Coordinates of C-alpha atoms in Angstrom, one line a residue:
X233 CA 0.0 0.0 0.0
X234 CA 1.0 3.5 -0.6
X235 CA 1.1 5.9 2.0
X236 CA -0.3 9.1 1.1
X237 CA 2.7 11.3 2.6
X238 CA 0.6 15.0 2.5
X239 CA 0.2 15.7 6.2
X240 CA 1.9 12.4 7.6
X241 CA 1.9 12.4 11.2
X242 CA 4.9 13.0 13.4
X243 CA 6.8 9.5 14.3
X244 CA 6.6 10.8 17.9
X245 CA 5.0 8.8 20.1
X246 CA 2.5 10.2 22.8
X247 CA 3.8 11.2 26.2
X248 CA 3.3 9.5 29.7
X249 CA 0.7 11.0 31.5
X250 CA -0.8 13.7 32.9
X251 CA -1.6 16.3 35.6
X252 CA -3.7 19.6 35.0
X253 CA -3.3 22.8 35.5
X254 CA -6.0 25.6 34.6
X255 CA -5.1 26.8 31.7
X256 CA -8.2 28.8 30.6
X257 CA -6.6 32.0 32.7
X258 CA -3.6 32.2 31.3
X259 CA -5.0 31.9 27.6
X260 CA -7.3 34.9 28.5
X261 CA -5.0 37.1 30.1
X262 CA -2.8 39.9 29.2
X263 CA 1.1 39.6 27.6
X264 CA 2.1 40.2 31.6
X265 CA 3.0 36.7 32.0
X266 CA 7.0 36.5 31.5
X267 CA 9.1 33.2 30.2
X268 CA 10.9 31.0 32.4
X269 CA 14.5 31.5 33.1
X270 CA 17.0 30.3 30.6
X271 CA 19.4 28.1 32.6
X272 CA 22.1 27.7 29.2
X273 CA 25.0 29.3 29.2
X274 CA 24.5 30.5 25.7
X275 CA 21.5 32.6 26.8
X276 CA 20.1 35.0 24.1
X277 CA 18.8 38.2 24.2
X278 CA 15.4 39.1 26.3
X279 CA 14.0 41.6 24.2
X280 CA 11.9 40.3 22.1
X281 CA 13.0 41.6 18.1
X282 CA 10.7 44.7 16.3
X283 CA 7.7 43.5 14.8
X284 CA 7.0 46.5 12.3
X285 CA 6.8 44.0 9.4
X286 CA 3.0 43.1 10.9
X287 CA 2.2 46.7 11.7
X288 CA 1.8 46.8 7.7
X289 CA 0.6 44.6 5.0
X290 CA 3.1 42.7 5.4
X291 CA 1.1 39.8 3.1
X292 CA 1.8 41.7 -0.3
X293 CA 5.6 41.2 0.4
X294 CA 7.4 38.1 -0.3
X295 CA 8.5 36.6 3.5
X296 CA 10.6 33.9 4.2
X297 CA 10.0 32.1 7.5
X298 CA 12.8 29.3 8.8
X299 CA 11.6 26.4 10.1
X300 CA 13.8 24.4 12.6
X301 CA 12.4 20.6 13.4
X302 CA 13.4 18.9 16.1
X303 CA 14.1 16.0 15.0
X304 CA 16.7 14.4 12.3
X305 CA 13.5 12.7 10.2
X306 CA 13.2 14.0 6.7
X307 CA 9.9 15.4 7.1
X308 CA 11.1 18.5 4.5
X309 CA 8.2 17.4 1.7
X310 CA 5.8 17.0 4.5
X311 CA 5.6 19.8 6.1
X312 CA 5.5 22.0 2.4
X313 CA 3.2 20.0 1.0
X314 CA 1.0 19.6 4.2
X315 CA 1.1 22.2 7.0
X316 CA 3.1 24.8 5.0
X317 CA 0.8 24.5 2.4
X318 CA -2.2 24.8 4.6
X319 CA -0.2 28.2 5.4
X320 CA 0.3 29.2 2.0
X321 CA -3.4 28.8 1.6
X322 CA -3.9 32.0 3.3
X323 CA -0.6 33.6 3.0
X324 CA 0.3 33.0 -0.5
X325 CA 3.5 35.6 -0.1
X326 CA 4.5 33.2 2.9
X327 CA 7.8 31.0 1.7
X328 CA 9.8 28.4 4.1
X329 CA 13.6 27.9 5.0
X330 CA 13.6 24.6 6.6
X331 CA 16.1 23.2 9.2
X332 CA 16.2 19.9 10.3
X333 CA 18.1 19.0 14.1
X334 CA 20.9 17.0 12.1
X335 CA 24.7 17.1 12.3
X336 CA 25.5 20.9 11.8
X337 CA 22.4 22.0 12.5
X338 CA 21.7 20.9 15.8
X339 CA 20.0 22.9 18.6
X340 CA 23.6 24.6 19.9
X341 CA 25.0 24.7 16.5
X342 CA 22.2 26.9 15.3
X343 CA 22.6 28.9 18.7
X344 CA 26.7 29.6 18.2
X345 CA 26.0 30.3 14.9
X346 CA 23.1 32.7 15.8
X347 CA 21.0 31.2 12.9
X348 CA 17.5 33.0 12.9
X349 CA 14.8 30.4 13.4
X350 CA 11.3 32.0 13.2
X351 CA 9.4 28.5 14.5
X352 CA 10.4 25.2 15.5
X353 CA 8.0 22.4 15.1
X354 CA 7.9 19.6 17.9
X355 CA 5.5 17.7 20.2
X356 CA 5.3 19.6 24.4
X357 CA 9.2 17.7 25.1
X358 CA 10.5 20.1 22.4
X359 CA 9.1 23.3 24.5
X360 CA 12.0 22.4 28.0
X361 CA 14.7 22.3 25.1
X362 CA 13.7 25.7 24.3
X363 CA 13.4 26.9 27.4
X364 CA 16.7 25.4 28.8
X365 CA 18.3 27.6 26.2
X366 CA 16.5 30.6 26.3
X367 CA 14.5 30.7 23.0
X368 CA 11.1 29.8 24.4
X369 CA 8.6 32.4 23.7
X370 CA 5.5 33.6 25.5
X371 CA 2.6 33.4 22.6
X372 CA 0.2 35.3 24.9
X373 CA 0.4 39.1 24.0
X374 CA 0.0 38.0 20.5
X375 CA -3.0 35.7 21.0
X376 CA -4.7 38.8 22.5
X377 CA -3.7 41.0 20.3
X378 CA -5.0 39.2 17.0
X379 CA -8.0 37.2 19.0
X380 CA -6.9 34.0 18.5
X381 CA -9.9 32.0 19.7
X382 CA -8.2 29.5 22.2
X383 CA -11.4 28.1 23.6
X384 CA -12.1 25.8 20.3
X385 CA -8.9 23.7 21.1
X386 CA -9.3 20.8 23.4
X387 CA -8.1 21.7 26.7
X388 CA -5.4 18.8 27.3
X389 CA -3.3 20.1 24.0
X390 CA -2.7 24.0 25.4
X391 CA -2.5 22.3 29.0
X392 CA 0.4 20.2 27.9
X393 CA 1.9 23.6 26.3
X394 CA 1.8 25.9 29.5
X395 CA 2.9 22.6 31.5
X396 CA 5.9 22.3 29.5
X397 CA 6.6 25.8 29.3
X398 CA 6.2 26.6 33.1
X399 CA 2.6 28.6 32.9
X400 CA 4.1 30.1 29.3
X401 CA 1.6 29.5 26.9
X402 CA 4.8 28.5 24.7
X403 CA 3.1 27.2 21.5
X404 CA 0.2 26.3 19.2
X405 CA -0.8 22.8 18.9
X406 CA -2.0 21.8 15.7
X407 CA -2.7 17.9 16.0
X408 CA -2.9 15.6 18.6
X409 CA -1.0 12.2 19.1
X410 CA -2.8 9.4 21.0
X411 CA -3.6 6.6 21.3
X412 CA -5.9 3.6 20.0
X413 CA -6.4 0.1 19.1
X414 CA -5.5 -1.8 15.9
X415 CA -6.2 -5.6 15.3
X416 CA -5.2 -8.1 12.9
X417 CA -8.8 -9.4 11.3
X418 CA -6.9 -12.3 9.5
X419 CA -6.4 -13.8 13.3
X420 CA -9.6 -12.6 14.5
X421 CA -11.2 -14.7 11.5
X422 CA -9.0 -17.2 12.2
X423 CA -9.8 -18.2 15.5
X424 CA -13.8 -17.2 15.2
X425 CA -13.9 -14.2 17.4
X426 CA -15.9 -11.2 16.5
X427 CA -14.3 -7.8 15.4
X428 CA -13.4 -5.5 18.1
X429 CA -16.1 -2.3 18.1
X430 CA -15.8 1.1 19.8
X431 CA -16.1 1.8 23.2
X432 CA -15.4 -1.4 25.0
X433 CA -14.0 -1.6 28.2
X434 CA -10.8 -2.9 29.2
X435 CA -12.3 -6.1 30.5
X436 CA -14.2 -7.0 27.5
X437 CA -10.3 -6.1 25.5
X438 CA -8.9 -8.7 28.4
X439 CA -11.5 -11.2 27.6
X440 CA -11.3 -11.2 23.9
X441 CA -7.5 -11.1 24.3
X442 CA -7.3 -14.5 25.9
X443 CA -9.3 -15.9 23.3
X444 CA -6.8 -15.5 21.2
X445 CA -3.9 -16.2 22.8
X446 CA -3.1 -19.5 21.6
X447 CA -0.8 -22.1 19.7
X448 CA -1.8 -22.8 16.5
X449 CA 0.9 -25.8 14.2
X450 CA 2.7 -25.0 16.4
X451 CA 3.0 -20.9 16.1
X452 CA 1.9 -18.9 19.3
X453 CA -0.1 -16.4 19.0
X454 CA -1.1 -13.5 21.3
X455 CA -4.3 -11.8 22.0
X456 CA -2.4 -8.5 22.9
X457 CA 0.1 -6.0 22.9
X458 CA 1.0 -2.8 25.2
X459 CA 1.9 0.6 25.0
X460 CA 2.3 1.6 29.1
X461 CA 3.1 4.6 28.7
X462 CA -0.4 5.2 28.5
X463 CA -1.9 2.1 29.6
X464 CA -0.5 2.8 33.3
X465 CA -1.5 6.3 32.8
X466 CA -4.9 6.2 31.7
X467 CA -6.6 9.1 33.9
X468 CA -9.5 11.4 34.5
X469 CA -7.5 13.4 37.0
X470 CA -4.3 11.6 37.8
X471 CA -2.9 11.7 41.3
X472 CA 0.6 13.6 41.7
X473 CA 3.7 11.4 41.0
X474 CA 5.7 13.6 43.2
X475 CA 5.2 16.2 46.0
X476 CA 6.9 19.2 44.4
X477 CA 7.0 20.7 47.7
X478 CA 8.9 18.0 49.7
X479 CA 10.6 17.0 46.2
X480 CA 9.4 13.5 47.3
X481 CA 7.9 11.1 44.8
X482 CA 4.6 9.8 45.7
X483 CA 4.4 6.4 44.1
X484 CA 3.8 3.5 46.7
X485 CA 0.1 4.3 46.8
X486 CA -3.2 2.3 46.8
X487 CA -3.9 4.1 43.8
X488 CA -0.5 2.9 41.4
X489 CA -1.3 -0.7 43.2
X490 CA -4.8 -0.9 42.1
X491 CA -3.6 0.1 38.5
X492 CA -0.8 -2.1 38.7
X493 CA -3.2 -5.3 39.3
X494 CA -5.2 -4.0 36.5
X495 CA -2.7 -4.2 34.2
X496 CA -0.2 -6.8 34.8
X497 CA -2.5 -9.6 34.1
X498 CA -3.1 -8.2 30.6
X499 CA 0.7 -8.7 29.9
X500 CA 0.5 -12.3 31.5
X501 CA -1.7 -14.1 29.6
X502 CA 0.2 -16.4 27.5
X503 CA 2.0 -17.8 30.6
X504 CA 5.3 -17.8 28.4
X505 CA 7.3 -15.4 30.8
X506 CA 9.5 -14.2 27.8
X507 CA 6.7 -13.7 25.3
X508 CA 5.0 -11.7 28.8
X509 CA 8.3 -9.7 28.3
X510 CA 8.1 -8.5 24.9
X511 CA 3.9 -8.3 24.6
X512 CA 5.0 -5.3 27.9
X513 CA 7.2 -3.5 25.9
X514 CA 5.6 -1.6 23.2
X515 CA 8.8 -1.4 21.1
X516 CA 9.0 -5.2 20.3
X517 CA 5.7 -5.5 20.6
X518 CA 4.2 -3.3 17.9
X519 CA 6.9 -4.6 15.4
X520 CA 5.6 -8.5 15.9
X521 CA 2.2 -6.7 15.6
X522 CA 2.9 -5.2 12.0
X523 CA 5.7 -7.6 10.9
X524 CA 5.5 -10.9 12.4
X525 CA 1.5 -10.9 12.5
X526 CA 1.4 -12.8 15.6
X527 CA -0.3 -10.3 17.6
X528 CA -3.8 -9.6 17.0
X529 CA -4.4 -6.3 19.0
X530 CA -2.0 -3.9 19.7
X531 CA -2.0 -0.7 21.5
X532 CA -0.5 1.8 19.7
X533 CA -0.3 5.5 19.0
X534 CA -2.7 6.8 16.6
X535 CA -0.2 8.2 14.3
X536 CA -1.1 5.5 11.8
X537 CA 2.5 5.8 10.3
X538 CA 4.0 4.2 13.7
X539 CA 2.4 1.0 13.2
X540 CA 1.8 0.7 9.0
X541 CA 5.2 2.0 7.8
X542 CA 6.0 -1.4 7.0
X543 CA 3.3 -2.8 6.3
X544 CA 3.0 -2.7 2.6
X545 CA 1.8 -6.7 1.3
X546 CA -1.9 -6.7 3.1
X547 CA -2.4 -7.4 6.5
X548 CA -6.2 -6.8 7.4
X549 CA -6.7 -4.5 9.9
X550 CA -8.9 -2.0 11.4
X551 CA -9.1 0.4 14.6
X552 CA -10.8 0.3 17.7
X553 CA -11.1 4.1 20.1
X554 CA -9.1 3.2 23.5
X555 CA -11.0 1.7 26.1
X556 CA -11.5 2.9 29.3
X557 CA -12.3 0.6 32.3
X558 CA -15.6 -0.3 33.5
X559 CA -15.6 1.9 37.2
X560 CA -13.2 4.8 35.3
X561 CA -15.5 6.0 32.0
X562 CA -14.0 9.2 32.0
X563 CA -10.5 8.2 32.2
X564 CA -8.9 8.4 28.5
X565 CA -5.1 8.2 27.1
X566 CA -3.1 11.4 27.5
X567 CA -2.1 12.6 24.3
X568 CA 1.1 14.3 23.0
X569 CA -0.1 17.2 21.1
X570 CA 2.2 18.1 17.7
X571 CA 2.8 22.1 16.9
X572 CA 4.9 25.1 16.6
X573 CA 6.6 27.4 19.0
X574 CA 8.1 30.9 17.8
X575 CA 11.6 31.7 18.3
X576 CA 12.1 34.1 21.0
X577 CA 14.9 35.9 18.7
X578 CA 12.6 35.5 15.2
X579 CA 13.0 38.9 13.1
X580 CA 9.6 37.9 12.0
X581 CA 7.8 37.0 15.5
X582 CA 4.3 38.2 14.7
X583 CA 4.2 37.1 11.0
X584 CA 5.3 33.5 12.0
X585 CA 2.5 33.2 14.9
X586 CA -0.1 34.4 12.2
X587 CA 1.1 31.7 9.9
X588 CA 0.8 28.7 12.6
X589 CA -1.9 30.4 13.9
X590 CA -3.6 29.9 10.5
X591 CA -3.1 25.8 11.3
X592 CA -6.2 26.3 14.4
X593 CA -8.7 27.5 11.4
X594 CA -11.5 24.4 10.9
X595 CA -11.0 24.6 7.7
X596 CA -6.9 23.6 7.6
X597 CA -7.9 21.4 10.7
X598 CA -10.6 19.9 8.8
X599 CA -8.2 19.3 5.7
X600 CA -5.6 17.7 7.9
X601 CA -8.1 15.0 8.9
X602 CA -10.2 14.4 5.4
X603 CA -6.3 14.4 3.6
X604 CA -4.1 12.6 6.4
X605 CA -6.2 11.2 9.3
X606 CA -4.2 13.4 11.2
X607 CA -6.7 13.8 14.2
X608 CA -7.9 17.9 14.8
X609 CA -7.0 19.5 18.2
X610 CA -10.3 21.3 17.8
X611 CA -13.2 20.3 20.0
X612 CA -15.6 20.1 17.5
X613 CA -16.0 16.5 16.9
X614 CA -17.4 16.8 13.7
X615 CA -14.5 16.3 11.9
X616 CA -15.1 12.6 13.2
X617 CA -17.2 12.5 10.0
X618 CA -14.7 13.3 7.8
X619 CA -11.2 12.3 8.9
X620 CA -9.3 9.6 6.7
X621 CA -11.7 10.2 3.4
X622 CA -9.1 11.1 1.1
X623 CA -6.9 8.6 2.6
X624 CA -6.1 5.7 1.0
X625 CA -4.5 4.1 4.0
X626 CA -7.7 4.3 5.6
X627 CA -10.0 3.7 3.5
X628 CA -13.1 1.0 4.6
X629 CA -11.7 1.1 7.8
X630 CA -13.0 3.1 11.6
X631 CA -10.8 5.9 11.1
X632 CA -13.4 7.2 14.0
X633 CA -11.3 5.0 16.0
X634 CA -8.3 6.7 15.9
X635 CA -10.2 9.4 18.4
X636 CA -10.5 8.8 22.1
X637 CA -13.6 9.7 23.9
X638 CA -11.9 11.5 26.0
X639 CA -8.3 13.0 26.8
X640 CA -6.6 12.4 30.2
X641 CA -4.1 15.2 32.0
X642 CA -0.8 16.1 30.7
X643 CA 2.3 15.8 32.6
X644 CA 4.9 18.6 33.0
X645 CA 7.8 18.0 31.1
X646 CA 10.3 18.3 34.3
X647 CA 13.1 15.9 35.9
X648 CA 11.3 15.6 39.1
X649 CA 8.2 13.9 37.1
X650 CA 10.8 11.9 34.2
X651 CA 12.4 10.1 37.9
X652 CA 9.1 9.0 38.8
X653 CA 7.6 8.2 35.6
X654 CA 10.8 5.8 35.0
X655 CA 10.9 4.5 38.3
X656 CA 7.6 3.6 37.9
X657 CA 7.8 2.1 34.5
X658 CA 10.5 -0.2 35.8
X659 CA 8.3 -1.5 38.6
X660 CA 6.1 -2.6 36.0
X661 CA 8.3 -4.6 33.8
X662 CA 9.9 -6.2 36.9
X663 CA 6.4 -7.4 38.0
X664 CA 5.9 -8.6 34.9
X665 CA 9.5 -10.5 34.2
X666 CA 8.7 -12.0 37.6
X667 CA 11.3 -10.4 39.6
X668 CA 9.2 -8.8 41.8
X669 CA 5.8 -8.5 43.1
X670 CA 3.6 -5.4 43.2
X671 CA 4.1 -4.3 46.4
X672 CA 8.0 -4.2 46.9
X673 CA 8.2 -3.2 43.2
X674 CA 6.1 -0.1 44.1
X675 CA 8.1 0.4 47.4
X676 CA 11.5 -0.5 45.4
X677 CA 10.2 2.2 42.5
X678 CA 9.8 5.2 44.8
X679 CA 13.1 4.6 46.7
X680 CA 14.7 4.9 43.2
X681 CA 12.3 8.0 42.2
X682 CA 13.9 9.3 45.8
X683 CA 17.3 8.9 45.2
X684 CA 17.2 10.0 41.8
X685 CA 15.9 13.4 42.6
X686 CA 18.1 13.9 45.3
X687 CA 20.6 14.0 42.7
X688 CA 18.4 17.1 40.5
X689 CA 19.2 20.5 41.2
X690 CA 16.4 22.6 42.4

């Protein structure tokens, strides 16, 4: 199969959980709020650079705008034929230098160099990078200024923003990475047991899981695989991970037992402790998923690219939304939202926010989804009805499914929580592996979280 490439979705996967923070006041309220503190040593100028160029009409001039992405993926014919052109829709005068992070160009070469990068493009771990080295920029004069309407975007996406960014309203999100369920229909046939349909619960995924793990001349197969980071996460509200006032992680609870004994024994069920191994780990998982085809539901990001990119000679398959236990309805995945963030030092500051800010109109976010399946950060679910139709990829399949009910909080991108988050993480493969059972593992995994910080500078 082809993969249409126009608006492919970032390879990123979606971040471990979350934690809210109101975010509605800071969206509202005046350009007051100031950045955080640059902690590089190659700090760069505070004052933000003159923005006369969108005092005028500056959209009967030609204006290049460079583009720095975070990561070393060729993504160059992507973003131009995808999200820059979206731009170009409006701003036909609008013209792109791209940068990728690669050897040369890498985050402190563009810094020593003092390359001007007008927006970088990169899912909420992208905005600490910027911050650490003091081109993080506050969006929230501008959003005022031009009445950017911030209340159509789901909450979760901006809260992961202002989390990242220390209260900063650092970026505009433009599409949101989650998570959902794909199955293999060839081993659903197979075996006799009906398609999965949208909206189950995680018991009813556990129970048709075990139906299919079996051995079948003499190949196993599995009923599932796991993606933890937001299985283990799954949330309405999540509890703290860590007591940022005592800078003590918070992690041998009744709460990360209970979801510990959810979880484990969906990881178990073949018996086969170093199949168990693998079927945790979403890594080796998903690649028996799309490759060896011995998995016949995976949970995955819903960045269809992750899973398919391989898959090119047929496998049936088809989505399911992410299922939420039975006493939690309201608890969905968190979600890593993909977007842009203006360089503090850009000569063209307000031109480049108009030009992402351009990305939040229905109409581009609408495109996005009929064109890509890329799934809208708007709230309006009506794009439901239209995402994946000019995709061939996901053509006569549940491209609905590729939406979560719901969203669940988004963690700060900080040390203290990446301690706990690991330490946490490890318990669960250890329980799994057999080395250890839930309650020293959780005991074990906050001692570590403990000593780790004690390590972090305040």
């Amino acid at each position: 199969m082809k993969v249409n490439r126009r608006f492919r979705a970032s390879k990123r996967s979606a971040g471990s959980a979350a934690a809210v923070l109101p975010v509605i006041a800071l969206l509202v309220a005046s350009c007051s709020g100031g950045n955080a503190a640059p902690t590089s040593a190659d700090k760069t100028p505070d004052a933000k650079q003159p923005e006369a160029a969108a005092t005028k009409d500056w959209t009967k001039e030609k204006v290049e705008l460079t583009f720095y992405y975070m990561y070393d993926d060729d993504i160059e014919q992507n973003f131009r034929e995808g999200n820059g052109a979206s731009i170009q829709k409006k701003y036909p005068n609008v013209t792109f230098k791209f940068i990728q992070n690669k050897k040369g160009t890498t985050l402190a070469d563009i810094i020593a160099t003092k390359t001007n990068v007008d927006f970088f493009g990169d899912t909420q771990s992208g905005v600490s990078k910027l911050r650490d080295v003091g081109l993080m920029d506050d969006l929230s004069d501008l959003v005022k200024k031009h009445k950017v309407d911030l209340s159509k975007v789901e909450p979760n996406a901006l809260n992961a923003y202002t989390f990242a960014g220390n209260g900063v309203l650092s970026g505009l999100p433009v599409k949101l990475n989650s998570t959902a369920l794909y199955y293999n229909k060839d081993l659903f046939d197979k075996f006799g047991v009906p398609y999965l349909t949208d909206n189950m619960t995680w018991e009813q995924i556990f129970e048709t899981a075990k139906k299919l793990t079996r051995s079948d001349g003499g190949t196993p197969y599995y009923g599932l695989g796991l993606n933890i980071s937001n299985m283990l996460y799954v949330n309405e509200k999540l509890p703290s991970l860590v007591n940022t006032q005592t800078r003590k992680a918070t992690l041998n609870t009744d709460y990360w037992k209970k979801m510990m004994e959810r979880i484990v024994p969906m990881a178990t069920i073949s018996g086969n402790q170093a199949a168990n191994n693998d079927l945790a780990n979403y890594g080796k998982s998903y690649i028996q998923f799309y490759k060896d085809r011995n998995i016949a539901i995976q949970v995955g990001n819903n960045t269809i690219y992750n899973i398919l990119h391989q898959n090119g000679d047929g496998m049936r398959w088809d989505i399911a939304t992410f299922p939420s236990f039975s006493d939690m309805p309201n608890a969905g995945p968190n979600s890593s939202p993909y977007g842009y963030f203006i360089s503090k030092t850009s000569p063209n500051r307000e031109i480049a926010f108009l030009a992402i800010a351009a990305l939040l109109e229905e109409s581009a976010q609408l495109d996005a989804a009929r064109i890509s399946g890329a799934v809208p950060v708007i709230k309006n679910r009506s794009f439901l009805d239209v995402i994946g139709k000019d995709t061939q990829y996901l053509k006569g399949r549940n491209a609905k499914g590729l939406v979560p009910r719901t969203y669940g909080e988004s963690l700060p991108v900080d040390p203290l929580y990446s301690a706990a988050t690991g330490a946490l993480n490890t318990a669960f493969y250890n329980v799994v592996a057999g080395k250890s059972d839930i309650n020293t593992a959780l005991r074990e995994a906050e001692e570590s979280a403990n000593q780790k910080i004690s390590t972090l500078g305040k």
